[in-house]
Short mmCIF file of C-alpha atoms in Angstrom, two decimals:
data_model
loop_
_atom_site.label_atom_id
_atom_site.label_comp_id
_atom_site.label_asym_id
_atom_site.label_seq_id
_atom_site.Cartn_x
_atom_site.Cartn_y
_atom_site.Cartn_z
CA LEU A 24 186.90 186.75 -26.71
CA GLY A 25 189.53 188.59 -28.68
CA LEU A 26 190.75 190.83 -31.47
CA LEU A 27 193.44 190.32 -34.11
CA TYR A 28 194.49 193.09 -36.51
CA VAL A 29 197.24 192.78 -39.11
CA PRO A 30 198.96 196.20 -39.08
CA LYS A 31 200.01 198.16 -42.14
CA GLU A 32 203.40 199.75 -42.71
CA GLU A 33 202.18 203.23 -41.80
CA ASP A 34 200.96 201.95 -38.40
CA ALA A 35 204.58 201.40 -37.31
CA SER A 36 205.53 205.02 -37.95
CA ALA A 37 202.41 206.53 -36.35
CA PRO A 38 202.87 208.22 -32.95
CA ALA A 39 201.98 206.04 -30.00
CA SER A 40 198.64 206.56 -28.28
CA PRO A 41 198.87 207.30 -24.54
CA ASP A 42 196.14 204.75 -23.72
CA PRO A 43 195.32 202.35 -26.59
CA TRP A 44 193.76 199.81 -24.21
CA ALA A 45 190.74 201.87 -23.12
CA PRO A 46 188.57 201.14 -26.22
CA LEU A 47 189.36 197.42 -26.01
CA LEU A 48 188.44 197.15 -22.34
CA ALA A 49 185.29 199.19 -22.91
CA GLU A 50 184.14 196.95 -25.80
CA ALA A 51 184.79 193.85 -23.67
CA GLY A 52 182.76 195.32 -20.79
CA LEU A 53 185.72 195.20 -18.42
CA ASP A 54 186.15 197.74 -15.64
CA PRO A 55 189.75 199.04 -15.68
CA GLY A 56 189.56 199.61 -11.94
CA ALA A 57 188.88 195.90 -11.33
CA LEU A 58 191.91 194.74 -13.33
CA VAL A 59 195.21 193.89 -11.67
CA PRO A 60 198.28 194.58 -13.86
CA ALA A 61 200.27 191.42 -14.62
CA THR A 62 203.02 190.23 -16.92
CA PRO A 63 201.48 189.04 -20.22
CA HIS A 64 202.28 185.43 -21.11
CA VAL A 65 200.81 185.32 -24.63
CA LEU A 66 202.99 186.34 -27.56
CA PRO A 67 200.83 188.00 -30.26
CA PRO A 68 201.35 186.60 -33.78
CA VAL A 69 201.47 190.09 -35.35
CA PRO A 70 204.01 192.93 -35.01
CA PHE A 71 203.52 195.07 -31.92
CA GLY A 72 205.31 197.85 -30.08
CA ARG A 73 203.72 197.59 -26.67
CA ARG A 74 202.13 194.77 -24.74
CA ALA A 75 200.08 194.78 -21.54
CA GLY A 76 198.43 192.20 -19.34
CA TRP A 77 195.93 192.12 -16.50
CA ILE A 78 194.20 189.63 -14.23
CA LEU A 79 190.48 189.91 -13.54
CA PRO A 80 190.17 188.27 -10.09
CA GLY A 81 186.98 186.81 -8.69
CA SER A 82 185.19 186.72 -12.03
CA GLY A 83 183.72 183.27 -11.38
CA ALA A 84 184.15 182.36 -15.02
CA THR A 85 185.83 179.10 -14.08
CA PRO A 86 186.52 177.14 -10.89
CA GLY A 87 189.85 179.01 -10.82
CA GLY A 88 187.88 182.25 -10.47
CA ALA A 89 190.11 184.48 -12.62
CA LEU A 90 190.55 185.61 -16.21
CA GLU A 91 193.74 186.67 -17.95
CA VAL A 92 193.59 189.68 -20.28
CA THR A 93 196.34 190.33 -22.86
CA ALA A 94 196.58 193.31 -25.22
CA ALA A 95 199.13 194.65 -27.70
CA ALA A 96 199.40 197.78 -29.84
CA LEU A 97 201.56 199.14 -32.64
CA GLY A 98 201.69 202.92 -32.68
CA ARG A 99 198.22 204.17 -31.95
CA ARG A 100 196.58 201.02 -33.36
CA PRO A 101 195.51 198.09 -31.09
CA VAL A 102 196.55 194.91 -32.90
CA TYR A 103 195.76 192.14 -30.41
CA PHE A 104 193.37 191.47 -27.53
CA GLU A 105 192.38 188.22 -25.78
CA VAL A 106 190.49 187.18 -22.66
CA ARG A 107 191.10 183.63 -21.46
CA HIS A 108 191.50 181.41 -18.43
CA PRO A 109 195.12 181.35 -17.23
CA SER A 110 195.28 177.52 -17.11
CA SER A 111 193.99 177.03 -20.64
CA SER A 112 195.95 177.17 -23.83
CA SER A 113 195.49 180.17 -26.05
CA GLY A 114 192.39 180.04 -28.17
CA GLN A 115 194.40 181.06 -31.24
CA PRO A 116 194.52 178.45 -34.00
CA TRP A 117 198.16 179.33 -34.74
CA VAL A 118 199.37 178.26 -31.26
CA THR A 119 200.13 174.55 -31.50
CA GLY A 120 202.44 172.21 -29.67
CA PRO A 121 204.61 169.42 -31.00
CA GLN A 122 202.92 166.08 -31.48
CA THR A 123 204.06 163.55 -28.94
CA ALA A 124 204.45 159.82 -29.55
CA ARG A 125 201.44 159.19 -27.31
CA SER A 126 199.18 161.56 -29.23
CA ALA A 127 200.40 160.11 -32.54
CA ALA A 128 199.63 156.58 -31.35
CA LEU A 129 196.21 157.62 -30.08
CA GLY A 130 195.50 159.38 -33.36
CA ALA A 131 196.45 156.30 -35.37
CA GLY A 132 194.37 154.10 -33.08
CA PHE A 133 191.38 156.41 -33.33
CA THR A 134 191.62 156.53 -37.14
CA LEU A 135 191.83 152.74 -37.32
CA LEU A 136 188.89 152.42 -34.93
CA THR A 137 186.83 154.81 -37.06
CA LEU A 138 187.50 152.81 -40.24
CA ILE A 139 186.64 149.55 -38.48
CA LEU A 140 183.40 151.06 -37.13
CA TRP A 141 182.39 152.27 -40.59
CA ALA A 142 183.04 148.84 -42.07
CA ALA A 143 181.29 147.01 -39.23
CA GLY A 144 178.37 149.44 -39.28
CA GLY A 145 177.86 148.98 -43.00
CA SER A 146 178.04 145.20 -42.65
CA PHE A 147 175.55 145.03 -39.77
CA ALA A 148 173.21 147.50 -41.48
CA ARG A 149 173.23 145.51 -44.74
CA ARG A 150 172.55 142.29 -42.85
CA ASN A 151 169.63 143.79 -40.90
CA LEU A 152 168.09 145.25 -44.06
CA ARG A 153 168.44 141.93 -45.87
CA LEU A 154 166.66 140.17 -43.02
CA GLY A 155 163.94 142.82 -42.94
CA ARG A 156 164.78 143.93 -39.39
CA GLY A 157 165.92 147.49 -40.00
CA ASP A 158 163.80 150.39 -38.77
CA ARG A 159 164.27 152.60 -41.83
CA LYS A 160 161.69 155.16 -40.73
CA GLY A 161 163.27 155.60 -37.30
CA ALA A 162 166.77 155.74 -38.78
CA PHE A 163 165.68 158.38 -41.31
CA ARG A 164 164.04 160.48 -38.59
CA ILE A 165 167.17 160.45 -36.45
CA ALA A 166 169.50 161.16 -39.39
CA ALA A 167 167.26 163.97 -40.64
CA ALA A 168 167.02 165.47 -37.16
CA PHE A 169 170.81 165.31 -36.82
CA PHE A 170 171.28 166.99 -40.21
CA LEU A 171 168.80 169.79 -39.47
CA VAL A 172 170.24 170.43 -35.99
CA GLN A 173 173.79 170.60 -37.31
CA VAL A 174 172.78 172.91 -40.17
CA ALA A 175 171.00 175.17 -37.67
CA THR A 176 174.15 175.15 -35.55
CA LEU A 177 176.19 176.16 -38.59
CA LEU A 178 173.80 179.00 -39.48
CA LEU A 179 173.92 180.34 -35.94
CA SER A 180 177.71 180.07 -35.73
CA ILE A 181 178.68 181.54 -39.07
CA HIS A 182 179.98 185.10 -39.29
CA TRP A 183 177.45 186.83 -41.52
CA VAL A 184 178.80 189.41 -43.97
CA PRO A 185 176.96 191.49 -46.61
CA ASP A 186 178.15 189.22 -49.41
CA ALA A 187 175.60 186.54 -50.33
CA ARG A 188 178.04 184.71 -52.62
CA ALA A 189 180.67 184.44 -49.89
CA VAL A 190 178.13 183.21 -47.34
CA LEU A 191 176.67 180.60 -49.69
CA PHE A 192 180.14 179.42 -50.68
CA SER A 193 181.19 179.04 -47.04
CA LEU A 194 178.03 177.07 -46.30
CA VAL A 195 178.03 174.73 -49.30
CA ARG A 196 181.76 174.17 -49.67
CA THR A 197 182.86 171.95 -46.77
CA PRO A 198 180.58 172.21 -43.68
CA THR A 199 177.31 171.12 -45.31
CA ALA A 200 178.98 168.25 -47.16
CA LEU A 201 180.60 167.07 -43.94
CA ILE A 202 177.31 167.29 -42.07
CA LEU A 203 175.59 165.29 -44.81
CA LEU A 204 178.29 162.63 -44.58
CA GLN A 205 177.85 162.49 -40.80
CA ALA A 206 174.08 162.16 -41.22
CA VAL A 207 174.60 159.18 -43.56
CA GLY A 208 176.86 157.66 -40.91
CA VAL A 209 174.17 158.16 -38.27
CA TYR A 210 171.63 156.47 -40.55
CA LEU A 211 173.89 153.44 -41.08
CA LEU A 212 174.88 153.18 -37.42
CA TYR A 213 171.27 153.23 -36.29
CA LEU A 214 170.31 150.54 -38.79
CA ALA A 215 173.30 148.52 -37.58
CA VAL A 216 172.70 148.59 -33.83
CA GLU A 217 169.00 149.20 -33.17
CA PRO A 218 167.51 145.90 -34.45
CA THR A 219 170.11 143.73 -32.71
CA PHE A 220 169.87 145.55 -29.39
CA ARG A 221 166.08 145.62 -29.62
CA SER A 222 166.06 141.82 -29.93
CA ARG A 223 168.80 141.04 -27.36
CA TRP A 224 168.37 143.88 -24.85
CA PRO A 225 164.88 145.25 -25.57
CA ARG A 226 164.61 147.23 -22.33
CA LEU A 227 167.52 149.47 -23.37
CA PHE A 228 165.49 150.94 -26.26
CA VAL A 229 161.99 151.09 -24.74
CA SER A 230 161.96 154.78 -23.80
CA TRP A 231 164.07 155.71 -26.82
CA ASN A 232 161.65 154.05 -29.28
CA ARG A 233 158.74 155.77 -27.60
CA LEU A 234 160.46 159.14 -27.95
CA VAL A 235 161.30 158.50 -31.62
CA ALA A 236 157.64 157.54 -32.19
CA GLY A 237 156.61 160.97 -30.86
CA ARG A 238 155.30 159.84 -27.47
CA VAL A 239 156.96 162.71 -25.60
CA ARG A 240 154.41 162.62 -22.77
CA ASP A 241 155.06 158.98 -21.92
CA PRO A 242 155.91 158.61 -18.19
CA LEU A 243 158.85 156.30 -18.98
CA VAL A 244 160.29 158.91 -21.36
CA GLY A 245 159.95 161.56 -18.67
CA ARG A 246 161.65 159.36 -16.09
CA ASP A 247 164.61 158.66 -18.33
CA LEU A 248 164.93 162.33 -19.32
CA LEU A 249 165.11 163.30 -15.67
CA GLY A 250 167.63 160.55 -14.89
CA GLY A 251 169.82 161.58 -17.82
CA VAL A 252 169.83 165.22 -16.74
CA LEU A 253 170.86 164.25 -13.21
CA GLY A 254 173.60 161.93 -14.48
CA GLY A 255 175.02 164.53 -16.86
CA ALA A 256 174.94 167.22 -14.19
CA ALA A 257 176.76 164.92 -11.75
CA PHE A 258 179.52 164.21 -14.27
CA ALA A 259 179.93 167.88 -15.20
CA GLY A 260 180.06 168.85 -11.53
CA ALA A 261 182.69 166.22 -10.77
CA PHE A 262 184.79 167.38 -13.72
CA ARG A 263 184.66 171.02 -12.63
CA VAL A 264 185.57 170.10 -9.06
CA ALA A 265 188.51 168.01 -10.30
CA HIS A 266 189.68 170.89 -12.47
CA ALA A 267 189.71 173.24 -9.48
CA PHE A 268 192.34 171.26 -7.55
CA PRO A 269 196.09 171.70 -8.05
CA GLY A 270 197.65 168.95 -10.10
CA SER A 271 194.42 168.30 -11.97
CA ALA A 272 196.38 167.81 -15.21
CA ALA A 273 197.22 164.26 -14.08
CA LEU A 274 193.47 163.56 -13.91
CA VAL A 275 192.03 165.48 -16.85
CA GLY A 276 195.10 165.54 -19.10
CA ARG A 277 195.12 167.98 -21.99
CA SER A 278 191.35 168.43 -21.87
CA SER A 279 190.53 172.11 -21.79
CA SER A 280 189.31 173.84 -18.69
CA PRO A 281 185.55 174.21 -18.35
CA GLY A 282 184.09 177.13 -20.25
CA ASP A 283 183.85 177.93 -23.95
CA LEU A 284 184.64 181.58 -24.56
CA SER A 285 182.85 181.48 -27.91
CA LEU A 286 179.58 181.58 -25.94
CA LEU A 287 180.38 185.17 -25.04
CA LEU A 288 179.53 186.18 -28.61
CA GLY A 289 175.82 186.35 -27.83
CA THR A 290 172.54 184.46 -27.64
CA GLY A 291 173.00 182.90 -31.08
CA ALA A 292 176.27 181.31 -29.97
CA VAL A 293 174.56 179.85 -26.88
CA VAL A 294 171.71 178.39 -28.95
CA ALA A 295 174.26 176.95 -31.39
CA LYS A 296 176.14 175.32 -28.51
CA VAL A 297 172.91 173.82 -27.13
CA LEU A 298 172.05 172.30 -30.51
CA ASP A 299 175.59 171.06 -31.09
CA ALA A 300 175.78 169.45 -27.63
CA MET A 301 172.37 167.84 -28.22
CA ALA A 302 173.49 166.28 -31.50
CA ASP A 303 176.87 165.16 -30.16
CA GLY A 304 175.47 163.79 -26.92
CA PHE A 305 173.03 161.46 -28.66
CA VAL A 306 175.13 160.55 -31.68
CA LEU A 307 178.15 159.53 -29.56
CA VAL A 308 175.97 156.77 -28.08
CA LEU A 309 175.78 154.93 -31.43
CA PRO A 310 179.52 154.17 -31.83
CA GLY A 311 179.59 152.84 -28.27
CA LEU A 312 176.71 150.51 -29.09
CA LEU A 313 178.44 149.40 -32.27
CA VAL A 314 181.68 148.64 -30.40
CA LEU A 315 179.76 146.48 -27.93
CA LEU A 316 177.88 144.79 -30.78
CA ALA A 317 181.12 144.01 -32.65
CA ALA A 318 182.74 142.67 -29.48
CA ASN A 319 179.69 140.49 -28.85
CA ALA A 320 179.96 139.14 -32.38
CA LEU A 321 183.54 138.03 -31.65
CA VAL A 322 182.80 136.56 -28.23
CA ARG A 323 179.32 135.38 -27.32
CA ARG A 324 179.64 135.96 -23.60
CA ILE A 325 178.30 139.40 -22.69
CA PRO A 326 180.71 140.10 -19.76
CA VAL A 327 183.70 139.35 -22.01
CA ALA A 328 182.28 141.56 -24.77
CA ILE A 329 181.89 144.43 -22.30
CA ALA A 330 185.45 143.89 -21.06
CA ILE A 331 186.63 144.27 -24.69
CA ALA A 332 184.41 147.26 -25.47
CA ILE A 333 185.56 149.31 -22.45
CA PRO A 334 189.25 149.74 -23.44
CA VAL A 335 188.37 150.19 -27.11
CA SER A 336 185.97 153.02 -26.28
CA ALA A 337 188.54 154.43 -23.84
CA VAL A 338 190.87 155.10 -26.77
CA ALA A 339 188.14 157.22 -28.36
CA PHE A 340 187.54 159.05 -25.06
CA SER A 341 191.23 159.77 -24.72
CA TRP A 342 191.61 161.05 -28.27
CA ILE A 343 188.43 163.13 -28.52
CA PHE A 344 188.40 164.68 -25.04
CA GLY A 345 192.11 164.50 -24.17
CA PHE A 346 191.76 162.42 -21.00
CA PRO A 347 194.64 160.21 -19.80
CA LEU A 348 193.96 156.56 -20.47
CA PRO A 349 193.22 155.64 -16.80
CA THR A 350 190.60 158.38 -16.62
CA ALA A 351 189.26 157.40 -20.04
CA LEU A 352 188.91 153.78 -18.84
CA VAL A 353 186.87 154.91 -15.84
CA LEU A 354 184.64 157.07 -18.05
CA SER A 355 184.20 154.25 -20.56
CA ALA A 356 183.25 151.79 -17.81
CA GLY A 357 180.80 154.30 -16.35
CA THR A 358 179.27 154.86 -19.78
CA TYR A 359 178.58 151.17 -20.34
CA LEU A 360 177.32 150.79 -16.79
CA LEU A 361 174.82 153.62 -17.35
CA LEU A 362 173.84 152.12 -20.71
CA LEU A 363 173.17 148.62 -19.39
CA ARG A 364 171.48 149.81 -16.19
CA ALA A 365 169.37 152.68 -17.54
CA GLY A 366 169.20 152.48 -21.33
CA VAL A 367 169.98 154.49 -24.43
CA LEU A 368 167.86 157.57 -23.74
CA PRO A 369 169.32 158.40 -20.29
CA LEU A 370 172.85 157.92 -21.66
CA GLY A 371 172.19 160.27 -24.58
CA VAL A 372 170.64 162.91 -22.34
CA ALA A 373 173.54 162.61 -19.87
CA GLY A 374 176.02 163.16 -22.71
CA PHE A 375 174.11 166.20 -23.94
CA VAL A 376 173.82 167.80 -20.50
CA SER A 377 177.44 167.17 -19.53
CA LEU A 378 178.77 168.62 -22.82
CA LEU A 379 176.55 171.68 -22.43
CA LEU A 380 177.35 172.35 -18.78
CA LEU A 381 181.09 171.98 -19.32
CA SER A 382 180.96 174.54 -22.14
CA LEU A 383 179.33 177.24 -20.00
CA PRO A 384 181.49 180.02 -18.50
CA GLY A 385 179.99 179.21 -15.09
CA ALA A 386 179.72 182.83 -13.94
CA LEU A 387 176.68 183.89 -11.91
CA SER A 388 178.10 187.31 -11.07
CA GLY A 389 180.11 189.84 -13.01
CA PRO A 390 179.59 191.55 -16.37
CA ALA A 391 176.36 190.81 -18.24
CA TRP A 392 178.21 189.30 -21.21
CA LEU A 393 179.73 186.73 -18.84
CA VAL A 394 176.62 185.91 -16.81
CA LYS A 395 174.09 185.71 -19.66
CA PRO A 396 175.49 182.59 -21.38
CA THR A 397 175.60 180.75 -18.06
CA ILE A 398 171.98 181.56 -17.21
CA LEU A 399 170.72 180.68 -20.70
CA GLY A 400 172.70 177.44 -20.73
CA LEU A 401 171.54 176.37 -17.26
CA ALA A 402 167.93 177.06 -18.19
CA VAL A 403 167.95 174.28 -20.81
CA PRO A 404 168.76 171.24 -18.59
CA LEU A 405 166.64 172.75 -15.80
CA ALA A 406 163.63 173.00 -18.10
CA LEU A 407 164.31 169.48 -19.39
CA ALA A 408 164.49 168.12 -15.84
CA LEU A 409 161.23 169.83 -14.86
CA TRP A 410 159.53 168.51 -17.98
CA GLY A 411 160.84 165.00 -17.30
CA PHE A 412 159.71 165.10 -13.68
CA ARG A 413 156.25 166.39 -14.57
CA THR A 414 155.84 163.84 -17.36
CA SER A 415 157.05 160.95 -15.21
CA LEU A 416 154.09 161.50 -12.90
CA GLY A 417 151.80 160.28 -15.66
CA GLY A 418 149.11 162.85 -14.94
CA ARG A 419 149.05 162.11 -11.23
CA PRO A 420 149.07 165.13 -8.90
CA LEU A 421 152.35 165.96 -7.21
CA PHE A 422 150.75 166.17 -3.78
CA VAL A 423 147.85 163.95 -2.77
CA HIS A 424 145.53 165.30 -0.10
CA ARG A 425 144.13 162.63 2.18
CA GLU A 426 141.16 163.25 4.36
CA ASP A 427 141.00 161.47 7.68
#
């Protein structure tokens, strides 16, 4: 949540306002009486004459329980305002750190892994289509659903202005083309992994295939939905608890603290985050399957293939989410354990729920703009868990009355 204004020359010569912060605090819904003055740590990227900082204690926005507020003004004009968690880096895109050798190596490894996955996915998909084993209808449904969800996310996230040409240009230029490319990748990955896994490990895709076929009231689908919600909630809870302890950087690395301040922009931003987490949670399962499939093609023994797939996927975990490699190895091992024990659908739901819960501010008390995103976000996995539980009963009553 913030403001950035590039001042003009006349702003520097204008007389200073006695209290330029009042309008900013009022727009942010912050009570000046609840703020504790503090030394600001953020350097605004625009010229300023005065700078002020406060701490909002006990906000509950994060496990740390505090928010840092920074403001700056030039003359009578406010030029900068930001609300963030003290332990997180500034949300400004111009604040960047030097690239370390570790991050460069991880980036190179991730790029190489991506190219290998594209090549392997295309090869496996071509082979399955040639043998007549590819589920083209299912692959098209998943790719189309991914494309529509991502486009809806883009429409809800874009900053609408009264200029149709500018809006259309911003939509068609890069985002839509990138989403279309990602949808093609989803289509190829699904054609690459689904037939092979369906023949070698058919139980992993049972509930998933039923869901893709539209059998949303199937008891097995409901059971796996409920299990995925519980697994994702457990991971998100463990991550938030770990982040609350001192020295958590050794465990979570450069991964950001829980809470995405963009959700404070309103209901549309929350809906966009739900859709984005849903797409990411399910789509991230496919590369993991492809890594395991490629490892199994190199070595026929399944335990050895899993032992190869775990460190390879850990590199992706470390690069995408910023975890140290030991933590990424644990997460990768847990991911494959959940996949082989429960199946594709619970793993996808767990990814969706964990991504969503970790993006929520986590505040159940405080200003309405801080509490609303948390309540709306929590309602989604709760409703999904209730639906899964009710469906898993298969029409049987929850309580059975027995007469003696």
